[in-house]
Structure formats: structure tokens, C-alpha cells
Coordinates of C-alpha atoms in Angstrom, one line a residue:
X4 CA 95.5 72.0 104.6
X5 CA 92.8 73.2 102.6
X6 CA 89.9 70.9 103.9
X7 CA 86.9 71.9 105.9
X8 CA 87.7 71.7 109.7
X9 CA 85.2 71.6 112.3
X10 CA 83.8 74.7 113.8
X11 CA 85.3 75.2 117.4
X12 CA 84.0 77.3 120.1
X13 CA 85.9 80.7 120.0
X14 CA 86.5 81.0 123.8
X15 CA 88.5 77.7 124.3
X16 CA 91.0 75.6 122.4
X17 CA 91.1 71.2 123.0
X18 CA 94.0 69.7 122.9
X19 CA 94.7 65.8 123.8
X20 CA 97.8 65.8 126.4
X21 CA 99.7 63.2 127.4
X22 CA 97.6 61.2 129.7
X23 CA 94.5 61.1 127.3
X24 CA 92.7 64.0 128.9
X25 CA 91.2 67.3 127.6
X26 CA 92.9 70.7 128.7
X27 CA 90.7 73.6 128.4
X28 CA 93.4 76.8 127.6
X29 CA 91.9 80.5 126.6
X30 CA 92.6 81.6 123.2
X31 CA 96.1 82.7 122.5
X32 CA 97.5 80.1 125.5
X33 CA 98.0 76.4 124.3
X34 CA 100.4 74.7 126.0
X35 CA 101.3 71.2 125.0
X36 CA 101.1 68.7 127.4
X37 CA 104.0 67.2 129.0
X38 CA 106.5 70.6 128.4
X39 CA 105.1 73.6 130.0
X40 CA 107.8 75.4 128.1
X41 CA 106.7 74.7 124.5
X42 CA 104.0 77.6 123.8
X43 CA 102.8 78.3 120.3
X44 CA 102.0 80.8 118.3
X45 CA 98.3 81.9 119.0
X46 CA 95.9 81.0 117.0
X47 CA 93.4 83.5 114.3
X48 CA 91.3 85.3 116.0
X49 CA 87.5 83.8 115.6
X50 CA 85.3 84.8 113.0
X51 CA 82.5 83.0 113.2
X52 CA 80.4 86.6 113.2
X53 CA 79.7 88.6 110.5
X54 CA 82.4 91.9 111.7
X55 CA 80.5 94.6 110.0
X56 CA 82.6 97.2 110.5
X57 CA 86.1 95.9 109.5
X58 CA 84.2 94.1 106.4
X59 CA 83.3 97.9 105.4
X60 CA 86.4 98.9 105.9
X61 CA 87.6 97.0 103.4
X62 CA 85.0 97.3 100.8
X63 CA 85.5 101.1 101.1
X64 CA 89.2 100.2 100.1
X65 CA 87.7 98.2 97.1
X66 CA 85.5 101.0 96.3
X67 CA 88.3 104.1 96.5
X68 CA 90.6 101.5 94.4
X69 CA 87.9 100.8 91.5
X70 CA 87.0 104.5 91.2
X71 CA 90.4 105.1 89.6
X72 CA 91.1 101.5 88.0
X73 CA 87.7 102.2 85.9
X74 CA 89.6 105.6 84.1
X75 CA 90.6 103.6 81.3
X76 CA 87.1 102.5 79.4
X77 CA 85.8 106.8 79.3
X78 CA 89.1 108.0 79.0
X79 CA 89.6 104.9 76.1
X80 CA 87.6 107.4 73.3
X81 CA 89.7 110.5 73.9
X82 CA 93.0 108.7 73.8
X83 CA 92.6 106.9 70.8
X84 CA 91.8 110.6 68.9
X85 CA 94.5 111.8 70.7
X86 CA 97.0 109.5 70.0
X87 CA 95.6 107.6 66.8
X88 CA 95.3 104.0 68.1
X89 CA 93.8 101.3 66.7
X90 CA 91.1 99.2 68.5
X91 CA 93.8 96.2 69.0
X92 CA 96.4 98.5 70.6
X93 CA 93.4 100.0 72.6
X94 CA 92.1 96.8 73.8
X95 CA 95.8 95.3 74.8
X96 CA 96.2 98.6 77.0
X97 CA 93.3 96.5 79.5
X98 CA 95.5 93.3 78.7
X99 CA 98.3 95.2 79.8
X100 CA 96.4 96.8 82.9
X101 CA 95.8 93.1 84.3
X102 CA 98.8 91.3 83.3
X103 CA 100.0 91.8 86.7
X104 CA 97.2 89.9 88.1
X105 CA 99.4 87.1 87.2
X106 CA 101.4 87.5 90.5
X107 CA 98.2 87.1 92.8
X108 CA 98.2 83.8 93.4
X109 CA 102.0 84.2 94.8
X110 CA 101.0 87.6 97.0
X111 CA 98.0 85.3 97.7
X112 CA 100.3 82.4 99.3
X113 CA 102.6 84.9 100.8
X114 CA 99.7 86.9 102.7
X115 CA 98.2 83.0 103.9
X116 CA 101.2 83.5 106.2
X117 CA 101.8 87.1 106.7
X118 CA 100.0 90.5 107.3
X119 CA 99.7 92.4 103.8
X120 CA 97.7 94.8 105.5
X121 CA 99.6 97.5 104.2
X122 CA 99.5 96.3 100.1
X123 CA 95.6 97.5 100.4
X124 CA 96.4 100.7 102.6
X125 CA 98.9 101.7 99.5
X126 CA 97.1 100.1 96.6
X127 CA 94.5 103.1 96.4
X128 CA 97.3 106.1 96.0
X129 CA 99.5 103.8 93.8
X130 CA 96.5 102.9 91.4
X131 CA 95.0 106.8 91.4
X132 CA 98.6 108.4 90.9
X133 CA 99.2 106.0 87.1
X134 CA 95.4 106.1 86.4
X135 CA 95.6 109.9 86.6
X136 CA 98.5 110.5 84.5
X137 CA 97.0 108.7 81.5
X138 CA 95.6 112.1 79.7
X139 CA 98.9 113.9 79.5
X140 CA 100.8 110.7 78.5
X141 CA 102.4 112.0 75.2
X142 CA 103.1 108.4 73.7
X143 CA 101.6 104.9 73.7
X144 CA 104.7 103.7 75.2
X145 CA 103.9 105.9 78.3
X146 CA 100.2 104.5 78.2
X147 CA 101.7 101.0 78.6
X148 CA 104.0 102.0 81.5
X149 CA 101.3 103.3 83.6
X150 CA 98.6 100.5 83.2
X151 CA 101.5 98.4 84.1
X152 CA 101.6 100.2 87.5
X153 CA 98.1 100.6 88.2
X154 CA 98.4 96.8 87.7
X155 CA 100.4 96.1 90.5
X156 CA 98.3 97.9 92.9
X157 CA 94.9 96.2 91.3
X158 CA 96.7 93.3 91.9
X159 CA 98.2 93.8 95.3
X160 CA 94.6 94.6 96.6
X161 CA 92.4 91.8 94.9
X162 CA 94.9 89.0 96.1
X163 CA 95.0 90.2 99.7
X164 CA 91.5 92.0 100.7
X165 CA 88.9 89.3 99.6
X166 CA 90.8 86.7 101.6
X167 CA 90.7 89.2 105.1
X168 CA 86.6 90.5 104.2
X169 CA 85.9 86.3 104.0
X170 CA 87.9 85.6 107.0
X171 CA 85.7 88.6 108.7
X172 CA 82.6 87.3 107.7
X173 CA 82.5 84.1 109.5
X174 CA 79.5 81.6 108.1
X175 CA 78.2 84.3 106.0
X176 CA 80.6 84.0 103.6
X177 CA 78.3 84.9 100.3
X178 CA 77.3 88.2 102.2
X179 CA 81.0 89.3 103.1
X180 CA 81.6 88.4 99.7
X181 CA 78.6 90.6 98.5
X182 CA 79.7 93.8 100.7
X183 CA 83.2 93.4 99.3
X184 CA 81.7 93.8 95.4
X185 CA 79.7 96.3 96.4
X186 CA 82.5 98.5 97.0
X187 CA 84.0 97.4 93.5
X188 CA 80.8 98.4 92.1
X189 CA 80.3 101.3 93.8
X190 CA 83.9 102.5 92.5
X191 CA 83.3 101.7 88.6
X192 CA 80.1 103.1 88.8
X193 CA 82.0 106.7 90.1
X194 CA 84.9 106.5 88.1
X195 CA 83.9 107.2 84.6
X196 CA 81.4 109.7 85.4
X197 CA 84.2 111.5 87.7
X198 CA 86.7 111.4 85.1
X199 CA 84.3 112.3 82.2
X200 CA 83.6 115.4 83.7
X201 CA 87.2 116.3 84.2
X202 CA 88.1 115.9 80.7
X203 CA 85.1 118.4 80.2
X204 CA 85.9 120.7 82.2
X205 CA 89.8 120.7 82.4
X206 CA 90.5 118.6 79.2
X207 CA 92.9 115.8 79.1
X208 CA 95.3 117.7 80.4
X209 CA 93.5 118.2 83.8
X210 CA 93.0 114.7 84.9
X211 CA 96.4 114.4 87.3
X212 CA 94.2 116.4 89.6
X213 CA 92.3 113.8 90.5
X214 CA 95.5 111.4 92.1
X215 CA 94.8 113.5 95.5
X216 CA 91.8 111.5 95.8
X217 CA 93.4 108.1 96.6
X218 CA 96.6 109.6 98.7
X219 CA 93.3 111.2 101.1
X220 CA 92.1 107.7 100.6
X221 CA 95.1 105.7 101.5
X222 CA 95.5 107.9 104.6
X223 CA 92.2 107.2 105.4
X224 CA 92.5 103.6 105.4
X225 CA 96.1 103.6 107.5
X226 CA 94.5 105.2 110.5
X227 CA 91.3 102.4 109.9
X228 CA 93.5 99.5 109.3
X229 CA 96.9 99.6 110.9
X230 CA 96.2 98.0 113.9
X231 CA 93.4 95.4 112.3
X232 CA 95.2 92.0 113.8
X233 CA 96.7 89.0 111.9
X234 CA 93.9 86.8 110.3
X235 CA 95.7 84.5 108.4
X236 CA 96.3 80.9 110.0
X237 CA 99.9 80.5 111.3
X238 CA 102.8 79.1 108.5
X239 CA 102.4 75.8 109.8
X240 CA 98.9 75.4 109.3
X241 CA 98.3 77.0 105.9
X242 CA 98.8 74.2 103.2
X243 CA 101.0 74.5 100.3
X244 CA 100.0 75.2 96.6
X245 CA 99.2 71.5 96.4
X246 CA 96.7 71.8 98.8
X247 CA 94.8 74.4 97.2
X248 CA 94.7 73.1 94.3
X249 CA 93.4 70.0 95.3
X250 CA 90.8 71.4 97.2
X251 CA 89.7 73.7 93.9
X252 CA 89.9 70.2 91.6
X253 CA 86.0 69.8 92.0
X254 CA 85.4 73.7 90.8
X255 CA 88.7 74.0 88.4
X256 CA 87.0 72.7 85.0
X257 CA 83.3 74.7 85.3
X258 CA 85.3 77.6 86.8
X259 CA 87.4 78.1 84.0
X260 CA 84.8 77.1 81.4
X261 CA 82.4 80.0 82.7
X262 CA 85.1 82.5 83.3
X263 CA 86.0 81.7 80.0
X264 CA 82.4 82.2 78.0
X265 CA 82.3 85.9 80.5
X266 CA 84.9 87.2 79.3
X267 CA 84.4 88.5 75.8
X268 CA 80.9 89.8 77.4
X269 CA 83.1 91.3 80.4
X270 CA 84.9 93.2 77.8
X271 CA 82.5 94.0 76.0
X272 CA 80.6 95.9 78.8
X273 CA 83.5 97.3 80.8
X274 CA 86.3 98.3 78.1
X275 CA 84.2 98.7 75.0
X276 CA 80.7 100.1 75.9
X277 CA 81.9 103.8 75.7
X278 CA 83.7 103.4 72.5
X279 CA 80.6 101.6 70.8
X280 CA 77.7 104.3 72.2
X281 CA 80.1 107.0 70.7
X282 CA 80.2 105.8 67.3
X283 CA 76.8 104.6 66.9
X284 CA 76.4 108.5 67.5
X285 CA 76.3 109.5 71.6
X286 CA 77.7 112.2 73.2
X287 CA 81.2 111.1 75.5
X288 CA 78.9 112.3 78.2
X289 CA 76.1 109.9 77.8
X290 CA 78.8 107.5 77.2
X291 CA 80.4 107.8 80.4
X292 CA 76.9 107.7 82.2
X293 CA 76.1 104.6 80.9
X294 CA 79.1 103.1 82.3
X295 CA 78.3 104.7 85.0
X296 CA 74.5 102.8 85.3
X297 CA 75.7 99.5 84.1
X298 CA 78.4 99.2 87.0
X299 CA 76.4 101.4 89.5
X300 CA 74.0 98.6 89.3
X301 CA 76.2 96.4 90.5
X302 CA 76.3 96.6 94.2
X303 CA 73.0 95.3 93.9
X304 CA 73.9 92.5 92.4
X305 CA 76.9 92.0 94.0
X306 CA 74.8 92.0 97.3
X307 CA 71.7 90.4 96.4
X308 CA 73.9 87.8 94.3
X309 CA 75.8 86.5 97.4
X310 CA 73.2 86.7 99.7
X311 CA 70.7 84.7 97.7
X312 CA 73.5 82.1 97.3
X313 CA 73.9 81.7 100.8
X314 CA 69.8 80.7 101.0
X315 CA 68.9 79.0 97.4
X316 CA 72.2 77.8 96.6
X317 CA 75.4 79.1 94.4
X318 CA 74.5 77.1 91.4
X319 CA 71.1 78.5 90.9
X320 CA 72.6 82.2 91.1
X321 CA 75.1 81.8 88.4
X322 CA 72.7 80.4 86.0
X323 CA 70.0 83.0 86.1
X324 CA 72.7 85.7 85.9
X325 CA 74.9 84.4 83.0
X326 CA 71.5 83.1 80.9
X327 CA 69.9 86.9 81.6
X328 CA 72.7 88.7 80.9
X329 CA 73.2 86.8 77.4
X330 CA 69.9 88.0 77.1
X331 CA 69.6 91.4 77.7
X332 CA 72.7 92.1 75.6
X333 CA 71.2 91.1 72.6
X334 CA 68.0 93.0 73.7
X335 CA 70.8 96.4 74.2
X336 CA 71.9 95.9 70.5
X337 CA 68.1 95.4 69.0
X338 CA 66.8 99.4 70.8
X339 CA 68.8 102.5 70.4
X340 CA 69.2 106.1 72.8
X341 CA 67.9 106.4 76.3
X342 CA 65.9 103.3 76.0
X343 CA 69.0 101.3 76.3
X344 CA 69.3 102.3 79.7
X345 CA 66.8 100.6 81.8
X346 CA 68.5 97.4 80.0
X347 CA 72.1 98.6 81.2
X348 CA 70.6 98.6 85.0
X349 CA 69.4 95.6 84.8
X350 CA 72.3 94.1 82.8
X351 CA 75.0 95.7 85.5
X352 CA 72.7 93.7 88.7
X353 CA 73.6 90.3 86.9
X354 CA 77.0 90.6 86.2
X355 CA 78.9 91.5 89.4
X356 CA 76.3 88.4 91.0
X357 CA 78.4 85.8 89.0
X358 CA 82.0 86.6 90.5
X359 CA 80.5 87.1 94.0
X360 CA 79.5 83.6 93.9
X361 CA 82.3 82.3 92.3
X362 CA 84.9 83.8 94.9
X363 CA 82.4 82.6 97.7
X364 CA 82.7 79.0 96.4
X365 CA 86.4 79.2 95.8
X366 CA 86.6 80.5 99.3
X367 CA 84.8 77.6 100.6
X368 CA 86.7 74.9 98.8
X369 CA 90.3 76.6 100.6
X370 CA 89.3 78.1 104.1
X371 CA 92.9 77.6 105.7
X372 CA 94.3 79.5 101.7
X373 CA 91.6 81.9 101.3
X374 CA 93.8 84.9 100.1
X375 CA 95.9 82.2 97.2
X376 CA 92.6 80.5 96.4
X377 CA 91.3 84.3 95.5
X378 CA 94.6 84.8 94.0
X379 CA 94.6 82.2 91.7
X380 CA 90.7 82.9 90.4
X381 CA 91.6 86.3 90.4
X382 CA 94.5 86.1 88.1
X383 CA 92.9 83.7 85.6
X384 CA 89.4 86.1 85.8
X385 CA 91.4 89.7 85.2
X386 CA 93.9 88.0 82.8
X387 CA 91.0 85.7 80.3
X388 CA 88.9 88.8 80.5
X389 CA 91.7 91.8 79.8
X390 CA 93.1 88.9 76.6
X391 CA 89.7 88.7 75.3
X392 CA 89.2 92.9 75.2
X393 CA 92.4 92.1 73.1
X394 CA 90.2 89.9 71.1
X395 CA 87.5 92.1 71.1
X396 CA 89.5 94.9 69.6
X397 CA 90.5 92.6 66.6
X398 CA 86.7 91.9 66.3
X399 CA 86.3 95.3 66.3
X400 CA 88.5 96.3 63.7
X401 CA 87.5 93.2 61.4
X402 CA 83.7 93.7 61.5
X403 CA 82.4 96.7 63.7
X404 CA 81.9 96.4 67.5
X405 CA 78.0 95.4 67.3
X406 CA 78.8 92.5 65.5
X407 CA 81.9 91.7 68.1
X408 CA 79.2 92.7 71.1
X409 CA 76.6 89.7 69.8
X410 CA 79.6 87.3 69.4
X411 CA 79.8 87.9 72.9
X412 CA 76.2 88.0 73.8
X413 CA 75.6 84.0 71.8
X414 CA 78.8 82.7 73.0
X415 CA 77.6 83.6 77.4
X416 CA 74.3 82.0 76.2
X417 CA 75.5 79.1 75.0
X418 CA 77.9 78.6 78.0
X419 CA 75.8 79.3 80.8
X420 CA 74.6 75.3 81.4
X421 CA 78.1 75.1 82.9
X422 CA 76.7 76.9 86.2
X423 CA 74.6 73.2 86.7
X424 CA 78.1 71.3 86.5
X425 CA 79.9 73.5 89.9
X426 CA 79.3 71.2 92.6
X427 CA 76.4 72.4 95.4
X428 CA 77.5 74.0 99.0

């Protein structure tokens, strides 16, 4: 089931037996009273501390993983000269990179029950190898196949890592959640900047170089996490789909209303900011670093975000971030030049804040389905924001990408009164 249970004390498990009396067994022995024979499975190891160690273990995956998933946005400018796409087909090749997100919420229920340690061992080398390859793809068709991939592995590693960093981080959920982003950010801020300097200095042509990065990586990460034990509840005590979505019913109609109103803004940061410096006039270079500083901001926010959640409450941390970022992107559109980046710091804290909060509270609705509750808002987040850079392109090719970029900017302001209607931890 997917209700709250009580908090037990990790060094003994009660159970009533037969004769209405207590029996005090250690962990990983319950016996039921009245057949000595009938031993169960043990149950998930305890996490009511914050395990440091393994937590950043996991947000290194996240980190390694987001360095290469964030390829596409630089690398966006130099493809579309090279291959002559329009902004629609350039903005469906980030629909296309999340459309396996779809299949979280099923590698979500399926890791509930099962160790999927090994989906975010892999996910790094299968993510850099098809991010990697996309300068020498001769065709579009060939662009399409390898987001495809890299979509797998994106999704393989969102569904099943969360769920283990919340599990490891016991009460302090919003922090574990924090560390985990951190790592995302960490990786998007890296990622355009590393492969913006490869296309300088090796051309397009040079980028499959930079797969050996996440095969290290991936290697890495077996040796950490091979023998990292079973955290999910058993089979019989994870609930069904049912259950989880009963326990997200309270959360399902803000949830999607604010993931909705993000996700033109989401787009327009992460997919589109490169492409809209460059032809207001920037170098790719200062394009790429300012990708770089809006996401390398955001393991601030990311941390601060779910931290200050866990103190002054999640609903108060959603609304400041969605109403400022609304803000400062109409601020970013009214100055030009290096001026724009002390708003693209700022703007990169707020962002990553909302959907550390949002997976904390999802995580808290569905403790016994933690890695299908992230599934599911993982695979409507990645899919409603990789549609609307679809929609975003159209804008773009209708009416410019300012005017697309303050459509965006009015539409997050106007939606951000929907934090107030999540209910309160």
C-alpha cells in the first residue's frame, strides 16, 4: 500500500503471535507464530538516517548521466546549419529524446519489487555513446535514432535512482532529494560547455571522443554500487498501480497544472536558450556558457530548494520559485550581452527548486512505490516539457523566439497560484 506506516525501530520487528503476545525477532528473522517453519523474506533494510555516502553515489550517477543528456541544446545551433532543419524538427528531436520517459512508470513498478541497480550503472555509457555520435550523424533520420537511445537510458536512470537516493535518506527526504538534483545540475551545467569546446577544437566531427567519458563512468559506478543491498519493500508489500495512484489523488490536479505552465519556460531555457543568444548576435561560445551558468546554478537550488522545504514547508518553495522565475525571464528579454548573466544565475537557482520539491512530495504521498510514484511524475514532467519545445519551435518559426520566450515567461506567472492548491506536509 501506498499509505504512511508508522516509523518502527530499526533493530527489532513486532509481530502479534498466536497467544496475543509480542515476539521481539532481529531484523532479517520473523518467524510467524505457531509454524517455526514459515520464514519470510527479510525486510528493507532501515533508513531512517540520512546515508551520505550511497546518496552521493547516486547523485554522481545523475551528474555523469546529465553531462551527456545536455549535448543536444549547444550542439542544437551547429546541427541545424549542418543539416538545414527547421526550428519544429529541431524542437521534436527533445520530444523525441524523452518520449521514452513514457516507460518510467512501468520500470518504476517493476524496480518497487526488484533490484534495477544495474539500469543506473549502464545508463551513463549507454546515454554518452548516442549523445556523442550526434555531430557525425549524416541525416535527420540518424538524429532521431540516437535521441531515441539516449532516451532509454535517461529513462532507465530517472525511474529507478530517485526512488533508491529517497529510500537512503530516511526523514530527510527534501535534502536526499536536493543532493540527487544537484548532481543533475552539476551535469547540465558541464555538458554544454564540454561539448562546445569540442566542436571548437575538433569540429563536429570530433565529438565521439567524448563517449569514453561515461564507459570510465559506468565502471566507476559498478565497483560503487554492485553490492549496494535490495531497498525496495518485498512484492507482497509494494501496492499495485491502484495504490499509487490513490495515494497521488490529493497532488494529481496542481501537479499537472504546474508541470504544465513549466514547461514552455523549461523549454525555453534548456533546449532554446543557445539558439536564441546566437541569433540575437552571440558567439556559440558565450552561448554554451550561458547554458552552462543557468544550470550550474542549479545545484544550489536544487539543495537549498529541498532543504528549505523540509523547514518552511513545500508549498511556500514552489511559489517563490515559479513567481521569480516568471519574473526574471521577462527581466532576461528587456537587457542584452553579459548583463544577462547575473539574471541567468539567478534564474538557474529557482528552477531545479520546483522539481526537487515536487518529487519530495510525490515521494511522500507513495513511500511503499517510491521508484513508480517518481516514474509516473517523471514521465508526464520529461514528456509535457520535451512536447512543448515542439511547441516552442512552432512559435519560433511563427513569430521569433523572443516573442515565444515571453509567451512562456506570462503563461509561468499566471500559473504559479497553483503552488497554494498542493496540499501541506
Amino acid at each position: 500500500m501506498c499509505r504512511r506506516r508508522a516509523s518502527r525501530r530499526s533493530d527489532e520487528i513486532v509481530l502479534p503471535s498466536a497467544s496475543d503476545h509480542t515476539t521481539h525477532l532481529p531484523e532479517g528473522e520473523i518467524t510467524v507464530a505457531g509454524d517455526p517453519a514459515a520464514v519470510e523474506q527479510p525486510q528493507p533494510r532501515s533508513t531512517e538516517g540520512f546515508q551520505a555516502s550511497r546518496v552521493l553515489t547516486l547523485s554522481l550517477a545523475h551528474a555523469v548521466h546529465d553531462t551527456y543528456g545536455s549535448f543536444l541544446a549547444p550542439l542544437l545551433p551547429s546541427l541545424i546549419a549542418k543539416l538545414s532543419l527547421s526550428m519544429t524538427q529541431a524542437g521534436l528531436l527533445d520530444f523525441l529524446r524523452a518520449a521514452p520517459s513514457l516507460l518510467q512508470p512501468v520500470i518504476g513498478h517493476v524496480a518497487d519489487r526488484v533490484s534495477l541497480r544495474y539500469f543506473v550503472i549502464l545508463a551513463p555509457a549507454l546515454t554518452a555513446t548516442m549523445m556523442s555520435l550526434l555531430g557525425v550523424a549524416p541525416r535527420y533520420t540518424v538524429l532521431v535514432l540516437l535521441v531515441l537511445v539516449a532516451g532509454l537510458g535517461s529513462a532507465a536512470l530517472h525511474a529507478v535512482a530517485p526512488a533508491m537516493a529517497g529510500r537512503l535518506s530516511g526523514r530527510s527526504l527534501g535534502r536526499g532529494m536536493g543532493v540527487w538534483m544537484v548532481g543533475g545540475s552539476i551535469g547540465f551545467a558541464l555538458g554544454p560547455i564540454l561539448v562546445v569546446s569540442a566542436v571548437n577544437f575538433f569540429t563536429l566531427e570530433g565529438t565521439p571522443w567524448l563517449m569514453i567519458g561515461g564507459w570510465i563512468a559506468s565502471a566507476i559506478l559498478y565497483v560503487r554500487l554492485r553490492d549496494l543491498p535490495q531497498l525496495s519493500p518485498p512484492a507482497r508489500q509494494a501496492g499495485s498501480w491502484r495504490d499509487a495512484l490513490q495515494a497521488l489523488r490529493p497532488l494529481l490536479a496542481p501537479l499537472v497544472g504546474i508541470v504544465m505552465v513549466r514547461a514552455l519556460m523549461v523549454s525555453a531555457q534548456i533546449t532554446f536558450l543557445p539558439t536564441f543568444l546566437i541569433q540575437e548576435g552571440s558567439t556559440l561560445w558565450f552561448a554554451g556558457f550561458s547554458l552552462t551558468v543557468l544550470t550550474g546554478a542549479g545545484w544550489l537550488g536544487a539543495l537549498l530548494g529541498g532543504s528549505m522545504s523540509d523547514r518552511v514547508g513545500r508549498r511556500v518553495v514552489l511559489f517563490i520559485s515559479m513567481l521569480s522565475a516568471s519574473v526574471l525571464m521577462l527581466l532576461f528579454l528587456a537587457v542584452s550581452g553579459w548583463s544577462r548573466l547575473p539574471i541567468l544565475l539567478v534564474m538557474g537557482i529557482m528552477g531545479p527548486s520546483v522539481r526537487t520539491v515536487l518529487m519530495a512530495m510525490v515521494q511522500e504521498n507513495c513511500p511503499d512505490n517510491r521508484a513508480l510514484a517518481t516514474g509516473l511524475y517523471l514521465a508526464l514532467t520529461f514528456t509535457s516539457e520535451s512536447g512543448a519545445a515542439v511547441v516552442m519551435g512552432a512559435l519560433g518559426d511563427l513569430f521569433g523566439l523572443r516573442v515565444a520566450f515571453t509567451i512562456s515567461a506570462i503563461i509561468l506567472l499566471l500559473g504559479s497560484p497553483l503552488a497554494r492548491l498542493l496540499p501541506e506536509r
